Amino acid sequence: MREPVELRRQRILSVVQSRGAVKVSVLAAELDVSVVTIRRDVEELTRVGRLRRGHGVARPVVDAPEPTTVPAARTEEPAGDGAAVALVVPERHSYLYETLHGARSVLEESGMRIALHIAPQSAGAERPLVERALADGARGLLIAPRWRNARSEELDYGWLAEVRVPTVLMERRPRPGSALHALDSVCSDHWYGTHLAVDHLVSLGHRRIVLAARDDSPTARTIRTAFAEIAAARPEVEDWSIVLSSPAAVPGPGPQPPGAPAEATPDADPDCDATAVDLAALLRERGATAAVLHGDVDALMLVQRLTEGGVQVPRDCSVVAYDDVVAALGSTPLTAVAPPKTEIGRAAAELLLYRLAGTAGATGPVRRTELLPTLKIRGSAQPVPTPED
């Protein structure tokens, strides 16, 4: 199914706003569409004043610094990455780009320079970027590893625990008792976010609920676990089930770092079929009247498929999306759980600056901070109709 135009253009805006000037050819490759399509999108976004065009590039309306070295306000620190904080986030991840913006604003306001590194979609991609940043003299590290499965997460524990500069994990919560348990981290409370989604649907009278979720990130795995726990504990919920929201939503082995043992499909749910879910058929089979969908892009695509399957949202099925990056942009704006993405970045940067300050207490106890998501109600969920209706 083709990606909606408005969704693709929002993804273009996210990339350009986070990186600054980006070549049209790079955007086409990352979004997996033709250069001609991207050029038309950029022209339209320029026409409405949301982007600026250059020769073969798209630029933000307000100039953004180049991605590898992001200058900030004037500072007395010497030039070079030795005066910088390294910031590492995965490529093609609009959710974490919002977190990046929050961190960047705090660091720039403090006069701290930023060395931004975008990790490609391959196993172990973050480690060489961090090593390079440290070799260049970075004073601190803010990092959001991709961690598509528990194995890739565990492979990062050893070297990341040995980083010899102040480090804060963003939107990641390491396994309890692991080598990174005692590392500063700032994360959304996704259990609470899942609770908000289920509680909202239950309050509307829904008793049979489906979660269609990804399974290829720490956030996805937390949401799946939380949903099972919450739904099982709610006496009002008569029936619940979990399916994949996208055939591409499984962790998969992917490229492995040197020396890593081969695995088939680490952490994949054996009860999940890695094919496009027929959500309309599943809702009918389970008698479900509501669905929680993670993440936003998958949610919008699934709502389209529901419509094609004769299921209207919210008349026949109430929907709550999870992430709220583009949930409001669909033809049916989706009620969504909104993790505090920008605030996560701000809080992580503030904690790192506190560690770098060297003042009394700056080497105090490790902090594991959780911020609570909110629920944005937009009308894609409504009360269960009564027989009289």
Coordinates of C-alpha atoms in Angstrom, one line a residue:
M1 CA 0.0 0.0 0.0
R2 CA 1.3 3.4 -0.9
E3 CA 2.2 5.8 1.9
P4 CA -0.1 8.8 2.1
V5 CA 1.3 11.9 0.6
E6 CA 0.8 14.0 3.8
L7 CA 2.6 11.4 5.8
R8 CA 5.5 11.2 3.4
R9 CA 5.8 15.0 3.5
Q10 CA 5.8 15.1 7.3
R11 CA 8.7 12.6 7.2
I12 CA 10.6 14.8 4.8
L13 CA 10.0 17.8 7.2
S14 CA 11.3 15.7 10.2
V15 CA 14.5 14.7 8.4
V16 CA 15.2 18.2 7.1
Q17 CA 14.5 19.9 10.4
S18 CA 16.7 17.5 12.3
R19 CA 19.7 17.5 9.9
G20 CA 19.6 20.8 8.0
A21 CA 20.1 20.8 4.3
V22 CA 19.5 17.3 2.8
K23 CA 20.0 16.2 -0.8
V24 CA 16.9 15.3 -2.7
S25 CA 18.6 12.1 -3.7
V26 CA 19.3 11.1 -0.1
L27 CA 15.6 11.8 0.8
A28 CA 14.5 9.6 -2.1
A29 CA 16.7 6.8 -1.0
E30 CA 15.7 6.9 2.7
L31 CA 12.0 7.2 2.0
D32 CA 12.2 4.6 -0.8
V33 CA 10.5 6.7 -3.5
S34 CA 11.6 8.3 -6.7
V35 CA 13.7 11.5 -6.9
V36 CA 10.9 13.0 -9.0
T37 CA 8.3 12.3 -6.2
I38 CA 10.6 13.9 -3.6
R39 CA 11.3 16.9 -5.8
R40 CA 7.5 17.5 -6.2
D41 CA 7.0 17.1 -2.4
V42 CA 9.8 19.6 -1.7
E43 CA 8.3 22.1 -4.3
E44 CA 4.9 21.9 -2.6
L45 CA 6.4 22.2 0.9
T46 CA 8.4 25.2 -0.3
R47 CA 5.3 26.8 -1.9
V48 CA 3.4 26.6 1.4
G49 CA 6.4 28.0 3.3
R50 CA 7.5 24.9 5.2
L51 CA 10.8 24.3 3.4
R52 CA 13.3 26.2 1.2
R53 CA 14.7 24.7 -2.0
G54 CA 18.3 24.8 -3.1
H55 CA 20.2 23.3 -6.0
G56 CA 19.3 19.6 -5.5
V57 CA 18.7 20.0 -1.7
A58 CA 15.9 20.8 0.7
R59 CA 16.6 23.2 3.5
P60 CA 14.6 24.1 6.7
V61 CA 12.9 27.5 6.8
V62 CA 15.3 28.4 9.6
D63 CA 18.8 27.3 8.8
A64 CA 19.8 24.2 10.7
P65 CA 23.5 23.3 11.3
E66 CA 25.2 20.5 9.5
P67 CA 24.6 17.1 11.1
T68 CA 28.1 16.2 12.1
T69 CA 29.0 19.4 14.0
V70 CA 26.2 21.5 15.2
P71 CA 27.4 24.9 16.3
A72 CA 25.7 26.7 19.1
A73 CA 26.0 30.0 20.8
R74 CA 29.5 31.6 21.2
T75 CA 31.5 29.9 23.9
E76 CA 35.0 30.2 25.4
E77 CA 35.6 26.5 24.9
P78 CA 38.3 25.8 22.3
A79 CA 37.2 24.8 18.8
G80 CA 36.8 21.2 17.8
D81 CA 34.8 18.2 19.1
G82 CA 36.8 18.4 22.4
A83 CA 34.3 21.2 23.3
A84 CA 31.3 19.2 22.2
V85 CA 28.7 16.7 23.4
A86 CA 28.3 13.7 21.1
L87 CA 24.6 13.0 20.3
V88 CA 23.9 9.6 18.7
V89 CA 20.4 8.7 17.3
P90 CA 19.3 6.1 14.6
E91 CA 18.6 7.2 11.1
R92 CA 15.0 7.2 9.8
H93 CA 13.5 7.6 13.2
S94 CA 11.2 10.6 13.4
Y95 CA 10.1 9.7 17.0
L96 CA 13.7 10.1 18.2
Y97 CA 14.3 13.1 16.0
E98 CA 11.8 15.0 18.2
T99 CA 13.9 13.9 21.2
L100 CA 17.0 15.1 19.4
H101 CA 15.4 18.6 19.0
G102 CA 14.7 18.8 22.7
A103 CA 18.3 17.9 23.6
R104 CA 19.7 20.3 21.0
S105 CA 17.7 23.3 22.3
V106 CA 19.1 22.8 25.9
L107 CA 22.7 22.3 24.8
E108 CA 22.6 25.3 22.4
E109 CA 21.1 27.5 25.1
S110 CA 24.0 26.5 27.4
G111 CA 26.6 27.4 24.8
M112 CA 27.6 23.7 24.4
R113 CA 28.6 22.5 20.9
I114 CA 27.0 19.3 19.5
A115 CA 28.6 16.6 17.4
L116 CA 25.5 14.8 15.9
H117 CA 26.0 11.3 14.6
I118 CA 23.2 9.4 12.7
A119 CA 23.6 5.6 13.2
P120 CA 22.7 3.5 10.1
Q121 CA 20.3 0.6 10.3
S122 CA 22.8 -2.1 11.0
A123 CA 23.7 -4.1 14.1
G124 CA 26.4 -2.4 16.2
A125 CA 26.3 0.8 14.2
E126 CA 26.5 3.0 17.3
R127 CA 29.8 1.8 18.7
P128 CA 32.2 3.1 16.0
L129 CA 30.4 6.4 16.0
V130 CA 30.8 6.8 19.8
E131 CA 34.5 5.6 19.5
R132 CA 35.1 8.2 16.8
A133 CA 33.4 11.0 18.9
L134 CA 35.5 10.1 22.0
A135 CA 38.7 10.0 19.9
D136 CA 37.8 13.5 18.8
G137 CA 37.6 14.5 22.5
A138 CA 33.8 14.7 23.1
R139 CA 33.1 15.6 26.7
G140 CA 29.8 13.8 27.1
L141 CA 27.4 11.5 25.3
L142 CA 23.7 11.5 24.8
I143 CA 22.6 8.3 23.0
A144 CA 19.4 6.5 21.9
P145 CA 20.5 3.1 20.5
R146 CA 18.2 1.4 18.0
W147 CA 18.2 -2.0 19.9
R148 CA 15.9 -3.9 17.5
N149 CA 16.1 -7.0 19.7
A150 CA 17.3 -8.0 23.1
R151 CA 20.4 -9.6 21.7
S152 CA 21.6 -6.3 20.0
E153 CA 20.9 -4.5 23.3
E154 CA 23.0 -6.9 25.3
L155 CA 25.9 -6.7 22.8
D156 CA 26.0 -3.0 23.6
Y157 CA 26.0 -3.3 27.3
G158 CA 29.7 -4.1 27.7
W159 CA 31.3 -1.3 25.7
L160 CA 28.7 1.3 26.5
A161 CA 29.3 0.7 30.2
E162 CA 33.0 1.4 29.7
V163 CA 32.5 4.9 28.1
R164 CA 34.7 7.2 30.1
V165 CA 32.7 10.4 29.8
P166 CA 29.3 11.3 31.4
T167 CA 26.6 9.4 29.4
V168 CA 22.8 9.6 29.4
L169 CA 20.5 7.1 27.6
M170 CA 17.5 8.7 26.0
E171 CA 14.2 6.9 25.7
R172 CA 15.9 3.6 26.6
R173 CA 15.7 1.6 29.8
P174 CA 18.3 -1.2 30.1
R175 CA 17.4 -4.6 31.5
P176 CA 17.4 -4.6 35.4
G177 CA 20.7 -5.9 36.8
S178 CA 22.5 -5.4 33.5
A179 CA 25.8 -3.6 33.1
L180 CA 23.9 -0.4 32.2
H181 CA 21.4 -0.5 35.1
A182 CA 23.5 2.1 36.9
L183 CA 23.7 4.5 33.9
D184 CA 21.8 7.8 33.8
S185 CA 18.7 7.5 31.7
V186 CA 15.6 9.5 30.8
C187 CA 12.7 7.6 29.4
S188 CA 8.9 7.7 28.9
D189 CA 6.8 5.6 31.2
H190 CA 5.3 3.4 28.4
W191 CA 3.5 1.2 30.9
Y192 CA 1.5 4.3 31.9
G193 CA 1.0 5.3 28.3
T194 CA -0.4 1.8 27.5
H195 CA -2.6 2.2 30.6
L196 CA -4.0 5.5 29.3
A197 CA -4.9 3.8 26.0
V198 CA -6.6 0.8 27.6
D199 CA -8.3 2.9 30.3
H200 CA -9.8 5.3 27.7
L201 CA -11.2 2.5 25.7
V202 CA -12.6 0.7 28.7
S203 CA -14.2 4.0 29.9
L204 CA -16.0 4.1 26.5
G205 CA -17.5 0.6 27.2
H206 CA -15.1 -1.5 25.1
R207 CA -14.6 -4.9 26.4
R208 CA -12.8 -6.7 23.6
I209 CA -9.6 -5.0 22.5
V210 CA -6.8 -5.8 20.1
L211 CA -3.2 -4.5 20.2
A212 CA -1.5 -4.3 16.9
A213 CA 2.1 -3.4 17.7
R214 CA 5.6 -3.5 16.5
D215 CA 8.2 -5.8 18.0
D216 CA 11.4 -4.2 16.8
S217 CA 12.4 -1.7 19.5
P218 CA 12.5 -1.4 23.3
T219 CA 9.4 0.8 23.2
A220 CA 7.5 -1.7 21.2
R221 CA 8.5 -4.6 23.5
T222 CA 7.5 -2.6 26.6
I223 CA 4.1 -1.7 25.1
R224 CA 3.4 -5.3 24.2
T225 CA 4.3 -6.5 27.7
A226 CA 2.4 -3.7 29.4
F227 CA -0.7 -4.3 27.3
A228 CA -0.8 -8.0 28.2
E229 CA -0.4 -7.2 31.9
I230 CA -2.9 -4.4 32.0
A231 CA -5.6 -6.2 29.9
A232 CA -5.3 -9.4 31.9
A233 CA -5.6 -7.4 35.2
R234 CA -8.7 -5.4 34.1
P235 CA -11.9 -7.4 35.0
E236 CA -13.8 -5.3 32.4
V237 CA -11.7 -6.6 29.5
E238 CA -13.4 -9.8 28.4
D239 CA -11.0 -10.6 25.5
W240 CA -7.7 -9.3 24.3
S241 CA -5.0 -10.3 21.8
I242 CA -1.7 -9.0 20.4
V243 CA -0.7 -9.1 16.7
L244 CA 2.0 -7.5 14.6
S245 CA 1.1 -4.0 13.2
S246 CA 3.3 -4.5 10.2
P247 CA 5.2 -7.4 8.5
A248 CA 8.3 -5.3 8.9
A249 CA 7.8 -4.9 12.6
V250 CA 9.7 -8.0 13.8
P251 CA 13.2 -7.6 15.1
G252 CA 14.9 -10.1 12.8
P253 CA 18.5 -11.0 13.0
G254 CA 19.9 -8.4 10.6
P255 CA 23.6 -7.9 10.1
Q256 CA 25.5 -9.2 13.2
P257 CA 28.6 -7.6 14.7
P258 CA 31.9 -9.5 14.2
G259 CA 32.0 -12.6 16.4
A260 CA 28.3 -12.6 17.3
P261 CA 26.6 -16.0 17.3
A262 CA 24.1 -16.5 14.5
E263 CA 20.5 -16.4 15.4
A264 CA 17.3 -17.1 13.5
T265 CA 14.9 -14.4 14.7
P266 CA 15.9 -13.2 18.1
D267 CA 13.0 -12.4 20.4
A268 CA 10.4 -12.8 17.8
D269 CA 7.0 -13.7 19.2
P270 CA 6.4 -17.4 18.1
D271 CA 2.7 -16.7 18.1
C272 CA 3.0 -13.8 15.7
D273 CA 2.9 -14.4 11.9
A274 CA 5.3 -12.0 10.2
T275 CA 2.9 -11.1 7.4
A276 CA 0.5 -8.2 6.9
V277 CA -2.2 -8.6 9.5
D278 CA -5.8 -8.6 8.3
L279 CA -7.0 -6.5 11.1
A280 CA -10.6 -6.3 9.8
A281 CA -10.9 -10.1 9.8
L282 CA -9.3 -10.4 13.2
L283 CA -11.7 -7.9 14.7
R284 CA -14.6 -9.8 13.4
E285 CA -13.2 -13.1 14.6
R286 CA -12.6 -11.9 18.1
G287 CA -15.7 -9.7 18.2
A288 CA -13.4 -6.8 19.1
T289 CA -14.7 -3.2 19.0
A290 CA -11.5 -1.4 19.7
A291 CA -7.7 -1.5 18.8
V292 CA -4.6 0.1 20.1
L293 CA -2.1 0.6 17.2
H294 CA 1.7 1.1 17.5
G295 CA 3.3 3.1 15.9
D296 CA 1.7 6.0 14.1
V297 CA 2.7 5.1 10.5
D298 CA 1.5 1.6 10.9
A299 CA -1.7 2.9 12.6
L300 CA -2.6 5.1 9.7
M301 CA -1.9 2.3 7.2
L302 CA -4.0 -0.1 9.3
V303 CA -6.9 2.3 9.5
Q304 CA -6.8 2.5 5.7
R305 CA -6.9 -1.2 5.4
L306 CA -9.8 -1.3 7.9
T307 CA -11.7 1.0 5.6
E308 CA -11.0 -1.1 2.6
G309 CA -12.2 -4.2 4.6
G310 CA -15.5 -2.5 5.3
V311 CA -14.7 -1.4 8.9
Q312 CA -15.2 2.3 9.6
V313 CA -13.3 4.1 12.3
P314 CA -14.7 5.0 14.8
R315 CA -18.2 3.8 13.9
D316 CA -17.3 0.1 13.8
C317 CA -14.0 0.1 15.6
S318 CA -12.5 2.7 18.0
V319 CA -8.7 3.3 17.6
V320 CA -6.0 4.7 19.8
A321 CA -2.6 5.1 18.2
Y322 CA 0.7 5.1 20.1
D323 CA 3.6 7.6 19.5
D324 CA 1.6 10.7 18.2
V325 CA 4.2 11.7 15.6
V326 CA 1.8 11.9 12.7
A327 CA -1.4 10.4 14.2
A328 CA -3.2 13.7 13.7
L329 CA -2.5 13.8 10.0
G330 CA -4.7 11.0 8.8
S331 CA -8.0 11.4 7.0
T332 CA -9.4 10.2 10.3
P333 CA -7.3 12.1 13.0
L334 CA -6.4 9.5 15.5
T335 CA -6.7 9.7 19.3
A336 CA -3.1 8.9 20.4
V337 CA -0.9 8.3 23.4
A338 CA 1.8 11.0 23.2
P339 CA 5.1 10.3 24.9
P340 CA 6.9 13.5 25.9
K341 CA 9.5 13.1 23.2
T342 CA 10.9 16.6 23.2
E343 CA 10.9 16.8 27.0
I344 CA 12.8 13.5 27.1
G345 CA 15.6 15.1 25.1
R346 CA 15.5 18.3 27.2
A347 CA 15.7 16.4 30.5
A348 CA 18.5 14.1 29.2
A349 CA 20.5 17.1 28.1
E350 CA 19.9 18.9 31.4
L351 CA 21.1 15.8 33.3
L352 CA 24.2 15.6 31.1
L353 CA 25.0 19.3 31.7
Y354 CA 24.6 18.7 35.4
R355 CA 27.2 15.9 35.2
L356 CA 29.6 18.0 33.2
A357 CA 29.3 21.0 35.5
G358 CA 31.7 19.5 38.0
T359 CA 30.0 21.2 40.9
A360 CA 29.3 19.6 44.3
G361 CA 26.8 16.8 43.8
A362 CA 27.4 16.4 40.1
T363 CA 28.8 13.0 40.7
G364 CA 25.9 12.0 42.9
P365 CA 23.6 9.0 42.6
V366 CA 22.6 7.6 39.2
R367 CA 19.3 9.0 38.0
R368 CA 16.7 6.9 36.2
T369 CA 14.1 9.4 35.2
E370 CA 10.6 8.6 33.8
L371 CA 8.3 11.1 32.2
L372 CA 4.6 10.3 31.8
P373 CA 2.9 10.3 28.4
T374 CA -0.4 12.1 27.8
L375 CA -3.5 11.1 25.8
K376 CA -4.5 13.3 22.9
I377 CA -8.2 12.8 22.2
R378 CA -9.2 13.4 18.5
G379 CA -12.4 11.4 18.0
S380 CA -11.2 8.1 16.6
A381 CA -12.6 6.4 19.7
Q382 CA -16.2 6.6 20.7
P383 CA -18.6 4.8 23.1
V384 CA -19.7 1.3 22.2
P385 CA -23.2 1.6 20.6
T386 CA -26.1 0.3 22.7
P387 CA -28.7 -2.0 21.1
E388 CA -31.1 1.0 21.0
D389 CA -28.6 2.9 18.9

